[in-house]
Amino acid sequence: IRSKNKINIYSEVAGILNFNDNAFVEGNSFQKDEMIYSVNSDEFHSTVKQARSELQNLIASVLPDIKIDFSNNFKNWESYFKIFDVNKTVSDLPVTMSEKEKYYIIGKGIQSAYYRVKSLEERLNKYYMYAPFDGSVINVKVNEGTMVAPGMLLGSFIIDNNFELTVNIPSKYASDILLNETIIININAKDYSGFVKRINKNIDEISQTVGVHIEFNNKILKDGMYVKTKIPLRINEEGFSISRSNLINDSFVYVAESNNTVGTRNVNIIYYDEDSVIVSGLEDNTNLISSYIPGIYKGMKIKISN
């Protein structure tokens, strides 16, 4: 069984790794959007603040010209400047109201400075890792205080209540598997149910099997757990399970007719098991001849004992 959502966590930045009260260690669980860990960002944060300050200075330098040349939009730029805070994320620039104003803003480098700030802010976000979903930490590779580098594997994060089991079945039975069919697994004498989520469209060339993916929603299950299960096939309700020794040439069986003669019934094979076979084409209360009769043939007279 594997967790349906499992991600490897890599550092995208360099710095000293910091843990929170809920530490980034194996077995700890986190809620979606909860911070898992952070990387010390003091130096880079200063770079971001410097870029914001440069943008603020550029806007301050053009406000007098905007008041004269683009007075219909001055209030928007003035309000933007007044609420500008180098300690906070930069908001969208005011929308220009003319092509001339647009060219002016671009020419003064305000738009370029704005996108530089946004790029740095996006980079700053990478110093903080938040849980993408409710889950747990596994396979942690680092300790608090570790100097991490870009591309370094820190650990893995899995969802701990949604799992998937992949099994391979002979390709000839693939058409008899139903999507959303309920599947039961037994662990420590307790049953847990799942359902068939997906069936592969391709056949493995070497094993001639098809992959069937079964989904389970249960917190009791664990990633990496081994289980056994039975997969029900879409068997015709008229099918009968008989001994493989009763099947002749994979096409018919001998039966005892009501007039005490040997007869035959053509059957279609639905499923082979180790000692039995499921066939269709038989009616209820048909008397199969299960004992070996030397020289048996259709129409042979027989006596049926009580």
PDB file of C-alpha atoms in Angstrom:
ATOM      1  CA  ILE A   1       0.000   0.000   0.000  1.00  0.00           C
ATOM      2  CA  ARG A   2       1.274   3.447  -0.875  1.00  0.00           C
ATOM      3  CA  SER A   3       0.104   6.876   0.195  1.00  0.00           C
ATOM      4  CA  LYS A   4      -1.850   8.391  -2.671  1.00  0.00           C
ATOM      5  CA  ASN A   5      -0.176  11.777  -2.216  1.00  0.00           C
ATOM      6  CA  LYS A   6       3.533  11.554  -1.515  1.00  0.00           C
ATOM      7  CA  ILE A   7       5.990  14.337  -2.264  1.00  0.00           C
ATOM      8  CA  ASN A   8       9.704  14.693  -1.762  1.00  0.00           C
ATOM      9  CA  ILE A   9      10.693  17.996  -0.177  1.00  0.00           C
ATOM     10  CA  TYR A  10      13.729  19.749  -1.632  1.00  0.00           C
ATOM     11  CA  SER A  11      15.239  23.034  -0.581  1.00  0.00           C
ATOM     12  CA  GLU A  12      15.132  25.689  -3.295  1.00  0.00           C
ATOM     13  CA  VAL A  13      17.287  28.140  -1.340  1.00  0.00           C
ATOM     14  CA  ALA A  14      20.439  28.141   0.780  1.00  0.00           C
ATOM     15  CA  GLY A  15      20.617  28.873   4.486  1.00  0.00           C
ATOM     16  CA  ILE A  16      20.308  27.539   8.030  1.00  0.00           C
ATOM     17  CA  LEU A  17      17.286  25.276   8.594  1.00  0.00           C
ATOM     18  CA  ASN A  18      14.890  26.280  11.376  1.00  0.00           C
ATOM     19  CA  PHE A  19      12.188  24.128  12.942  1.00  0.00           C
ATOM     20  CA  ASN A  20       8.932  25.325  14.477  1.00  0.00           C
ATOM     21  CA  ASP A  21       7.279  24.131  17.696  1.00  0.00           C
ATOM     22  CA  ASN A  22       5.798  21.328  15.590  1.00  0.00           C
ATOM     23  CA  ALA A  23       9.191  20.105  14.441  1.00  0.00           C
ATOM     24  CA  PHE A  24      10.070  18.793  10.985  1.00  0.00           C
ATOM     25  CA  VAL A  25      10.789  15.255  12.229  1.00  0.00           C
ATOM     26  CA  GLU A  26       9.516  11.843  11.214  1.00  0.00           C
ATOM     27  CA  GLY A  27       6.035  11.022  12.467  1.00  0.00           C
ATOM     28  CA  ASN A  28       4.868  14.585  13.082  1.00  0.00           C
ATOM     29  CA  SER A  29       1.657  15.627  11.362  1.00  0.00           C
ATOM     30  CA  PHE A  30       0.778  18.997   9.851  1.00  0.00           C
ATOM     31  CA  GLN A  31      -2.458  20.614   8.759  1.00  0.00           C
ATOM     32  CA  LYS A  32      -2.780  22.058   5.264  1.00  0.00           C
ATOM     33  CA  ASP A  33      -1.007  25.448   4.971  1.00  0.00           C
ATOM     34  CA  GLU A  34       0.758  24.959   8.320  1.00  0.00           C
ATOM     35  CA  MET A  35       4.441  25.885   8.185  1.00  0.00           C
ATOM     36  CA  ILE A  36       6.626  22.778   8.172  1.00  0.00           C
ATOM     37  CA  TYR A  37      10.004  24.516   8.451  1.00  0.00           C
ATOM     38  CA  SER A  38      11.797  27.695   7.442  1.00  0.00           C
ATOM     39  CA  VAL A  39      15.251  28.638   6.208  1.00  0.00           C
ATOM     40  CA  ASN A  40      16.933  31.679   7.729  1.00  0.00           C
ATOM     41  CA  SER A  41      16.147  34.546   5.367  1.00  0.00           C
ATOM     42  CA  ASP A  42      17.473  37.616   7.218  1.00  0.00           C
ATOM     43  CA  GLU A  43      20.022  38.515   4.563  1.00  0.00           C
ATOM     44  CA  PHE A  44      17.702  37.936   1.625  1.00  0.00           C
ATOM     45  CA  HIS A  45      14.869  39.756   3.393  1.00  0.00           C
ATOM     46  CA  SER A  46      17.084  42.827   3.521  1.00  0.00           C
ATOM     47  CA  THR A  47      17.628  42.558  -0.238  1.00  0.00           C
ATOM     48  CA  VAL A  48      13.865  42.473  -0.762  1.00  0.00           C
ATOM     49  CA  LYS A  49      13.345  45.526   1.450  1.00  0.00           C
ATOM     50  CA  GLN A  50      16.037  47.382  -0.467  1.00  0.00           C
ATOM     51  CA  ALA A  51      14.296  46.633  -3.783  1.00  0.00           C
ATOM     52  CA  ARG A  52      10.971  47.815  -2.339  1.00  0.00           C
ATOM     53  CA  SER A  53      12.618  51.017  -1.132  1.00  0.00           C
ATOM     54  CA  GLU A  54      14.056  51.661  -4.605  1.00  0.00           C
ATOM     55  CA  LEU A  55      10.605  51.242  -6.128  1.00  0.00           C
ATOM     56  CA  GLN A  56       9.185  53.611  -3.530  1.00  0.00           C
ATOM     57  CA  ASN A  57      11.816  56.235  -4.382  1.00  0.00           C
ATOM     58  CA  LEU A  58      11.033  55.939  -8.096  1.00  0.00           C
ATOM     59  CA  ILE A  59       7.337  56.523  -7.481  1.00  0.00           C
ATOM     60  CA  ALA A  60       8.108  59.521  -5.243  1.00  0.00           C
ATOM     61  CA  SER A  61      10.259  61.060  -7.976  1.00  0.00           C
ATOM     62  CA  VAL A  62       7.510  60.942 -10.615  1.00  0.00           C
ATOM     63  CA  LEU A  63       4.550  62.055  -8.498  1.00  0.00           C
ATOM     64  CA  PRO A  64       5.029  65.765  -9.311  1.00  0.00           C
ATOM     65  CA  ASP A  65       5.049  65.042 -13.067  1.00  0.00           C
ATOM     66  CA  ILE A  66       2.013  62.774 -12.771  1.00  0.00           C
ATOM     67  CA  LYS A  67       0.138  65.518 -10.932  1.00  0.00           C
ATOM     68  CA  ILE A  68       0.748  67.901 -13.843  1.00  0.00           C
ATOM     69  CA  ASP A  69       0.665  65.646 -16.895  1.00  0.00           C
ATOM     70  CA  PHE A  70      -1.713  62.899 -15.746  1.00  0.00           C
ATOM     71  CA  SER A  71      -3.862  64.651 -13.162  1.00  0.00           C
ATOM     72  CA  ASN A  72      -6.842  62.363 -13.773  1.00  0.00           C
ATOM     73  CA  ASN A  73      -4.855  59.471 -12.296  1.00  0.00           C
ATOM     74  CA  PHE A  74      -2.845  61.333  -9.678  1.00  0.00           C
ATOM     75  CA  LYS A  75      -5.057  60.340  -6.722  1.00  0.00           C
ATOM     76  CA  ASN A  76      -4.527  56.663  -7.455  1.00  0.00           C
ATOM     77  CA  TRP A  77      -0.746  57.046  -7.560  1.00  0.00           C
ATOM     78  CA  GLU A  78      -0.752  59.242  -4.471  1.00  0.00           C
ATOM     79  CA  SER A  79      -2.838  56.723  -2.510  1.00  0.00           C
ATOM     80  CA  TYR A  80      -0.550  53.899  -3.679  1.00  0.00           C
ATOM     81  CA  PHE A  81       2.500  55.813  -2.460  1.00  0.00           C
ATOM     82  CA  LYS A  82       0.966  56.632   0.922  1.00  0.00           C
ATOM     83  CA  ILE A  83       0.107  53.002   1.754  1.00  0.00           C
ATOM     84  CA  PHE A  84       3.419  51.683   0.395  1.00  0.00           C
ATOM     85  CA  ASP A  85       5.300  49.799   3.145  1.00  0.00           C
ATOM     86  CA  VAL A  86       8.750  48.301   2.581  1.00  0.00           C
ATOM     87  CA  ASN A  87       7.940  45.685   5.229  1.00  0.00           C
ATOM     88  CA  LYS A  88       4.905  44.361   3.370  1.00  0.00           C
ATOM     89  CA  THR A  89       4.276  42.623   0.066  1.00  0.00           C
ATOM     90  CA  VAL A  90       3.990  45.100  -2.789  1.00  0.00           C
ATOM     91  CA  SER A  91       0.483  45.401  -4.253  1.00  0.00           C
ATOM     92  CA  ASP A  92      -0.330  45.852  -7.945  1.00  0.00           C
ATOM     93  CA  LEU A  93       0.627  49.152  -9.516  1.00  0.00           C
ATOM     94  CA  PRO A  94      -2.208  51.584 -10.347  1.00  0.00           C
ATOM     95  CA  VAL A  95      -3.723  50.999 -13.782  1.00  0.00           C
ATOM     96  CA  THR A  96      -2.588  53.618 -16.308  1.00  0.00           C
ATOM     97  CA  MET A  97      -5.373  55.595 -17.978  1.00  0.00           C
ATOM     98  CA  SER A  98      -3.700  56.423 -21.278  1.00  0.00           C
ATOM     99  CA  GLU A  99      -1.005  55.177 -23.634  1.00  0.00           C
ATOM    100  CA  LYS A 100       1.059  58.281 -22.892  1.00  0.00           C
ATOM    101  CA  GLU A 101       0.941  57.594 -19.141  1.00  0.00           C
ATOM    102  CA  LYS A 102       1.841  53.949 -19.767  1.00  0.00           C
ATOM    103  CA  TYR A 103       4.898  54.918 -21.817  1.00  0.00           C
ATOM    104  CA  TYR A 104       5.923  57.407 -19.141  1.00  0.00           C
ATOM    105  CA  ILE A 105       5.748  54.852 -16.323  1.00  0.00           C
ATOM    106  CA  ILE A 106       7.686  52.282 -18.354  1.00  0.00           C
ATOM    107  CA  GLY A 107      10.274  54.854 -19.379  1.00  0.00           C
ATOM    108  CA  LYS A 108      10.932  55.828 -15.777  1.00  0.00           C
ATOM    109  CA  GLY A 109      11.678  52.184 -14.928  1.00  0.00           C
ATOM    110  CA  ILE A 110       8.804  51.860 -12.461  1.00  0.00           C
ATOM    111  CA  GLN A 111       7.320  48.783 -14.090  1.00  0.00           C
ATOM    112  CA  SER A 112      10.737  47.096 -14.296  1.00  0.00           C
ATOM    113  CA  ALA A 113      11.443  47.856 -10.627  1.00  0.00           C
ATOM    114  CA  TYR A 114       8.006  46.532  -9.663  1.00  0.00           C
ATOM    115  CA  TYR A 115       8.555  43.166 -11.359  1.00  0.00           C
ATOM    116  CA  ARG A 116      12.008  42.890  -9.826  1.00  0.00           C
ATOM    117  CA  VAL A 117      10.418  43.296  -6.390  1.00  0.00           C
ATOM    118  CA  LYS A 118       7.749  40.688  -7.190  1.00  0.00           C
ATOM    119  CA  SER A 119      10.438  38.261  -8.337  1.00  0.00           C
ATOM    120  CA  LEU A 120      12.385  38.722  -5.111  1.00  0.00           C
ATOM    121  CA  GLU A 121       9.211  38.329  -3.041  1.00  0.00           C
ATOM    122  CA  GLU A 122       8.462  35.072  -4.822  1.00  0.00           C
ATOM    123  CA  ARG A 123      11.984  33.927  -4.031  1.00  0.00           C
ATOM    124  CA  LEU A 124      11.516  34.951  -0.398  1.00  0.00           C
ATOM    125  CA  ASN A 125       8.476  32.677  -0.151  1.00  0.00           C
ATOM    126  CA  LYS A 126      10.722  29.707  -0.904  1.00  0.00           C
ATOM    127  CA  TYR A 127      12.393  30.193   2.489  1.00  0.00           C
ATOM    128  CA  TYR A 128       9.187  28.912   4.086  1.00  0.00           C
ATOM    129  CA  MET A 129       7.677  25.487   3.456  1.00  0.00           C
ATOM    130  CA  TYR A 130       3.953  25.008   4.083  1.00  0.00           C
ATOM    131  CA  ALA A 131       2.047  21.724   4.104  1.00  0.00           C
ATOM    132  CA  PRO A 132       0.292  21.236   0.731  1.00  0.00           C
ATOM    133  CA  PHE A 133      -2.325  19.004   2.404  1.00  0.00           C
ATOM    134  CA  ASP A 134      -3.065  17.363   5.754  1.00  0.00           C
ATOM    135  CA  GLY A 135      -0.356  14.768   6.226  1.00  0.00           C
ATOM    136  CA  SER A 136       2.763  13.520   7.989  1.00  0.00           C
ATOM    137  CA  VAL A 137       6.517  13.748   7.589  1.00  0.00           C
ATOM    138  CA  ILE A 138       8.585  10.661   6.721  1.00  0.00           C
ATOM    139  CA  ASN A 139      12.197   9.949   5.748  1.00  0.00           C
ATOM    140  CA  VAL A 140      13.685  13.166   7.163  1.00  0.00           C
ATOM    141  CA  LYS A 141      17.290  13.630   6.025  1.00  0.00           C
ATOM    142  CA  VAL A 142      18.300  16.727   8.044  1.00  0.00           C
ATOM    143  CA  ASN A 143      18.390  18.150  11.554  1.00  0.00           C
ATOM    144  CA  GLU A 144      17.596  21.627  12.820  1.00  0.00           C
ATOM    145  CA  GLY A 145      20.530  23.950  12.184  1.00  0.00           C
ATOM    146  CA  THR A 146      21.633  22.110   9.065  1.00  0.00           C
ATOM    147  CA  MET A 147      23.078  24.293   6.305  1.00  0.00           C
ATOM    148  CA  VAL A 148      20.884  23.443   3.331  1.00  0.00           C
ATOM    149  CA  ALA A 149      21.589  24.128  -0.332  1.00  0.00           C
ATOM    150  CA  PRO A 150      19.354  24.405  -3.415  1.00  0.00           C
ATOM    151  CA  GLY A 151      18.304  20.966  -4.655  1.00  0.00           C
ATOM    152  CA  MET A 152      19.024  19.252  -1.329  1.00  0.00           C
ATOM    153  CA  LEU A 153      16.517  16.518  -0.338  1.00  0.00           C
ATOM    154  CA  LEU A 154      15.150  17.245   3.126  1.00  0.00           C
ATOM    155  CA  GLY A 155      12.507  14.534   3.535  1.00  0.00           C
ATOM    156  CA  SER A 156       9.116  13.383   2.313  1.00  0.00           C
ATOM    157  CA  PHE A 157       5.533  14.323   3.093  1.00  0.00           C
ATOM    158  CA  ILE A 158       2.554  11.989   2.699  1.00  0.00           C
ATOM    159  CA  ILE A 159      -1.179  12.143   3.112  1.00  0.00           C
ATOM    160  CA  ASP A 160      -2.010   9.730   5.937  1.00  0.00           C
ATOM    161  CA  ASN A 161      -5.655   8.874   5.307  1.00  0.00           C
ATOM    162  CA  ASN A 162      -5.749   8.180   1.571  1.00  0.00           C
ATOM    163  CA  PHE A 163      -3.904   5.174   0.151  1.00  0.00           C
ATOM    164  CA  GLU A 164      -3.628   3.219  -3.051  1.00  0.00           C
ATOM    165  CA  LEU A 165      -2.921  -0.453  -3.678  1.00  0.00           C
ATOM    166  CA  THR A 166      -1.722  -1.528  -7.124  1.00  0.00           C
ATOM    167  CA  VAL A 167      -2.105  -5.180  -8.118  1.00  0.00           C
ATOM    168  CA  ASN A 168      -1.469  -6.960 -11.403  1.00  0.00           C
ATOM    169  CA  ILE A 169      -3.956  -9.429 -12.835  1.00  0.00           C
ATOM    170  CA  PRO A 170      -3.793 -11.613 -15.970  1.00  0.00           C
ATOM    171  CA  SER A 171      -4.791  -9.486 -18.932  1.00  0.00           C
ATOM    172  CA  LYS A 172      -7.542 -11.896 -19.989  1.00  0.00           C
ATOM    173  CA  TYR A 173      -9.535 -10.914 -16.897  1.00  0.00           C
ATOM    174  CA  ALA A 174      -9.163  -7.146 -17.348  1.00  0.00           C
ATOM    175  CA  SER A 175     -12.558  -6.792 -19.016  1.00  0.00           C
ATOM    176  CA  ASP A 176     -14.205  -8.527 -16.041  1.00  0.00           C
ATOM    177  CA  ILE A 177     -13.045  -5.914 -13.515  1.00  0.00           C
ATOM    178  CA  LEU A 178     -15.552  -3.193 -12.669  1.00  0.00           C
ATOM    179  CA  LEU A 179     -14.589   0.385 -11.815  1.00  0.00           C
ATOM    180  CA  ASN A 180     -15.788   1.456  -8.350  1.00  0.00           C
ATOM    181  CA  GLU A 181     -16.155  -2.217  -7.354  1.00  0.00           C
ATOM    182  CA  THR A 182     -15.834  -2.599  -3.567  1.00  0.00           C
ATOM    183  CA  ILE A 183     -12.631  -4.342  -2.485  1.00  0.00           C
ATOM    184  CA  ILE A 184     -12.066  -5.755   1.019  1.00  0.00           C
ATOM    185  CA  ILE A 185      -8.697  -6.256   2.706  1.00  0.00           C
ATOM    186  CA  ASN A 186      -8.239  -7.933   6.076  1.00  0.00           C
ATOM    187  CA  ILE A 187      -5.664  -6.748   8.599  1.00  0.00           C
ATOM    188  CA  ASN A 188      -5.429  -8.290  12.068  1.00  0.00           C
ATOM    189  CA  ALA A 189      -8.877  -9.873  11.697  1.00  0.00           C
ATOM    190  CA  LYS A 190     -10.477  -6.551  10.718  1.00  0.00           C
ATOM    191  CA  ASP A 191     -11.899  -5.743   7.296  1.00  0.00           C
ATOM    192  CA  TYR A 192     -11.227  -2.479   5.506  1.00  0.00           C
ATOM    193  CA  SER A 193     -12.993  -1.539   2.302  1.00  0.00           C
ATOM    194  CA  GLY A 194     -11.778   0.315  -0.755  1.00  0.00           C
ATOM    195  CA  PHE A 195     -12.814   0.548  -4.376  1.00  0.00           C
ATOM    196  CA  VAL A 196     -11.328   0.066  -7.820  1.00  0.00           C
ATOM    197  CA  LYS A 197     -10.231   3.549  -8.865  1.00  0.00           C
ATOM    198  CA  ARG A 198      -8.397   2.923 -12.146  1.00  0.00           C
ATOM    199  CA  ILE A 199      -7.508   0.101 -14.534  1.00  0.00           C
ATOM    200  CA  ASN A 200      -4.479   0.404 -16.778  1.00  0.00           C
ATOM    201  CA  LYS A 201      -5.163   0.612 -20.499  1.00  0.00           C
ATOM    202  CA  ASN A 202      -1.904  -1.105 -21.438  1.00  0.00           C
ATOM    203  CA  ILE A 203      -0.639  -4.666 -20.909  1.00  0.00           C
ATOM    204  CA  ASP A 204       2.788  -5.374 -19.467  1.00  0.00           C
ATOM    205  CA  GLU A 205       4.692  -7.017 -22.322  1.00  0.00           C
ATOM    206  CA  ILE A 206       6.736  -9.325 -20.089  1.00  0.00           C
ATOM    207  CA  SER A 207       4.151 -10.548 -17.586  1.00  0.00           C
ATOM    208  CA  GLN A 208       1.040 -10.039 -19.768  1.00  0.00           C
ATOM    209  CA  THR A 209      -0.754  -8.488 -16.809  1.00  0.00           C
ATOM    210  CA  VAL A 210      -2.830  -5.368 -16.298  1.00  0.00           C
ATOM    211  CA  GLY A 211      -2.468  -3.023 -13.339  1.00  0.00           C
ATOM    212  CA  VAL A 212      -5.526  -2.434 -11.153  1.00  0.00           C
ATOM    213  CA  HIS A 213      -5.404   0.497  -8.730  1.00  0.00           C
ATOM    214  CA  ILE A 214      -7.503   0.277  -5.561  1.00  0.00           C
ATOM    215  CA  GLU A 215      -8.104   3.329  -3.374  1.00  0.00           C
ATOM    216  CA  PHE A 216      -8.626   3.273   0.410  1.00  0.00           C
ATOM    217  CA  ASN A 217      -9.644   6.101   2.727  1.00  0.00           C
ATOM    218  CA  ASN A 218      -8.572   5.014   6.188  1.00  0.00           C
ATOM    219  CA  LYS A 219      -6.134   6.299   8.825  1.00  0.00           C
ATOM    220  CA  ILE A 220      -5.409   2.784  10.097  1.00  0.00           C
ATOM    221  CA  LEU A 221      -3.450   1.891   6.951  1.00  0.00           C
ATOM    222  CA  LYS A 222       0.249   2.694   6.621  1.00  0.00           C
ATOM    223  CA  ASP A 223       2.462   3.527   3.691  1.00  0.00           C
ATOM    224  CA  GLY A 224       4.492   0.433   2.751  1.00  0.00           C
ATOM    225  CA  MET A 225       2.113  -2.063   4.369  1.00  0.00           C
ATOM    226  CA  TYR A 226       1.705  -5.474   2.687  1.00  0.00           C
ATOM    227  CA  VAL A 227      -1.816  -6.834   2.330  1.00  0.00           C
ATOM    228  CA  LYS A 228      -3.699  -9.571   0.499  1.00  0.00           C
ATOM    229  CA  THR A 229      -6.979  -9.021  -1.243  1.00  0.00           C
ATOM    230  CA  LYS A 230      -9.463 -10.711  -3.535  1.00  0.00           C
ATOM    231  CA  ILE A 231     -10.788  -8.914  -6.586  1.00  0.00           C
ATOM    232  CA  PRO A 232     -14.288  -9.913  -7.700  1.00  0.00           C
ATOM    233  CA  LEU A 233     -14.755 -10.420 -11.425  1.00  0.00           C
ATOM    234  CA  ARG A 234     -17.843  -9.424 -13.356  1.00  0.00           C
ATOM    235  CA  ILE A 235     -19.145 -13.004 -13.604  1.00  0.00           C
ATOM    236  CA  ASN A 236     -22.437 -13.724 -15.401  1.00  0.00           C
ATOM    237  CA  GLU A 237     -25.008 -14.634 -12.773  1.00  0.00           C
ATOM    238  CA  GLU A 238     -25.729 -17.825 -14.754  1.00  0.00           C
ATOM    239  CA  GLY A 239     -22.173 -19.041 -14.236  1.00  0.00           C
ATOM    240  CA  PHE A 240     -21.402 -22.257 -12.350  1.00  0.00           C
ATOM    241  CA  SER A 241     -18.219 -23.354 -10.658  1.00  0.00           C
ATOM    242  CA  ILE A 242     -17.303 -26.937 -11.586  1.00  0.00           C
ATOM    243  CA  SER A 243     -14.249 -29.126 -11.250  1.00  0.00           C
ATOM    244  CA  ARG A 244     -11.736 -28.691 -14.048  1.00  0.00           C
ATOM    245  CA  SER A 245     -11.791 -32.482 -14.531  1.00  0.00           C
ATOM    246  CA  ASN A 246     -15.416 -32.204 -15.696  1.00  0.00           C
ATOM    247  CA  LEU A 247     -14.494 -29.881 -18.558  1.00  0.00           C
ATOM    248  CA  ILE A 248     -13.817 -31.686 -21.868  1.00  0.00           C
ATOM    249  CA  ASN A 249     -11.616 -29.986 -24.448  1.00  0.00           C
ATOM    250  CA  ASP A 250     -12.363 -26.655 -22.790  1.00  0.00           C
ATOM    251  CA  SER A 251     -15.717 -26.621 -24.591  1.00  0.00           C
ATOM    252  CA  PHE A 252     -18.291 -29.042 -23.150  1.00  0.00           C
ATOM    253  CA  VAL A 253     -19.273 -31.276 -20.242  1.00  0.00           C
ATOM    254  CA  TYR A 254     -21.019 -34.660 -20.016  1.00  0.00           C
ATOM    255  CA  VAL A 255     -24.422 -34.681 -18.348  1.00  0.00           C
ATOM    256  CA  ALA A 256     -26.986 -37.312 -17.374  1.00  0.00           C
ATOM    257  CA  GLU A 257     -30.172 -36.825 -19.346  1.00  0.00           C
ATOM    258  CA  SER A 258     -33.631 -37.540 -17.951  1.00  0.00           C
ATOM    259  CA  ASN A 259     -33.947 -40.625 -20.194  1.00  0.00           C
ATOM    260  CA  ASN A 260     -30.881 -42.220 -18.555  1.00  0.00           C
ATOM    261  CA  THR A 261     -28.500 -41.495 -21.400  1.00  0.00           C
ATOM    262  CA  VAL A 262     -25.283 -39.481 -21.613  1.00  0.00           C
ATOM    263  CA  GLY A 263     -25.647 -36.040 -23.081  1.00  0.00           C
ATOM    264  CA  THR A 264     -23.380 -33.021 -23.619  1.00  0.00           C
ATOM    265  CA  ARG A 265     -23.670 -29.330 -22.937  1.00  0.00           C
ATOM    266  CA  ASN A 266     -21.510 -26.706 -24.636  1.00  0.00           C
ATOM    267  CA  VAL A 267     -20.141 -24.202 -22.152  1.00  0.00           C
ATOM    268  CA  ASN A 268     -18.248 -20.920 -22.251  1.00  0.00           C
ATOM    269  CA  ILE A 269     -15.331 -20.518 -19.894  1.00  0.00           C
ATOM    270  CA  ILE A 270     -15.506 -17.417 -17.744  1.00  0.00           C
ATOM    271  CA  TYR A 271     -12.713 -17.971 -15.262  1.00  0.00           C
ATOM    272  CA  TYR A 272     -10.051 -20.543 -14.417  1.00  0.00           C
ATOM    273  CA  ASP A 273      -9.011 -21.273 -10.851  1.00  0.00           C
ATOM    274  CA  GLU A 274      -6.442 -23.808  -9.631  1.00  0.00           C
ATOM    275  CA  ASP A 275      -8.869 -26.730  -9.285  1.00  0.00           C
ATOM    276  CA  SER A 276     -12.116 -25.350 -10.642  1.00  0.00           C
ATOM    277  CA  VAL A 277     -13.491 -23.400 -13.563  1.00  0.00           C
ATOM    278  CA  ILE A 278     -16.462 -21.059 -13.842  1.00  0.00           C
ATOM    279  CA  VAL A 279     -18.587 -21.667 -16.941  1.00  0.00           C
ATOM    280  CA  SER A 280     -21.815 -20.419 -18.446  1.00  0.00           C
ATOM    281  CA  GLY A 281     -24.281 -22.375 -20.572  1.00  0.00           C
ATOM    282  CA  LEU A 282     -25.648 -24.719 -17.902  1.00  0.00           C
ATOM    283  CA  GLU A 283     -29.108 -24.681 -16.404  1.00  0.00           C
ATOM    284  CA  ASP A 284     -30.073 -25.222 -12.788  1.00  0.00           C
ATOM    285  CA  ASN A 285     -30.434 -28.858 -11.670  1.00  0.00           C
ATOM    286  CA  THR A 286     -28.303 -30.163 -14.543  1.00  0.00           C
ATOM    287  CA  ASN A 287     -26.730 -33.492 -13.472  1.00  0.00           C
ATOM    288  CA  LEU A 288     -23.057 -33.474 -14.360  1.00  0.00           C
ATOM    289  CA  ILE A 289     -21.218 -36.770 -14.786  1.00  0.00           C
ATOM    290  CA  SER A 290     -18.236 -36.270 -12.526  1.00  0.00           C
ATOM    291  CA  SER A 291     -16.932 -39.872 -12.401  1.00  0.00           C
ATOM    292  CA  TYR A 292     -14.672 -41.294 -15.076  1.00  0.00           C
ATOM    293  CA  ILE A 293     -16.533 -43.699 -17.424  1.00  0.00           C
ATOM    294  CA  PRO A 294     -14.324 -45.608 -19.875  1.00  0.00           C
ATOM    295  CA  GLY A 295     -15.405 -45.099 -23.483  1.00  0.00           C
ATOM    296  CA  ILE A 296     -18.111 -42.596 -22.605  1.00  0.00           C
ATOM    297  CA  TYR A 297     -19.993 -41.112 -25.534  1.00  0.00           C
ATOM    298  CA  LYS A 298     -23.113 -39.100 -26.201  1.00  0.00           C
ATOM    299  CA  GLY A 299     -26.234 -41.336 -26.142  1.00  0.00           C
ATOM    300  CA  MET A 300     -24.627 -44.051 -23.985  1.00  0.00           C
ATOM    301  CA  LYS A 301     -27.175 -45.785 -21.770  1.00  0.00           C
ATOM    302  CA  ILE A 302     -26.520 -45.310 -18.047  1.00  0.00           C
ATOM    303  CA  LYS A 303     -28.251 -46.145 -14.801  1.00  0.00           C
ATOM    304  CA  ILE A 304     -28.517 -43.401 -12.206  1.00  0.00           C
ATOM    305  CA  SER A 305     -28.251 -44.678  -8.634  1.00  0.00           C
ATOM    306  CA  ASN A 306     -30.203 -43.175  -5.794  1.00  0.00           C
TER     307      ASN A 306
END
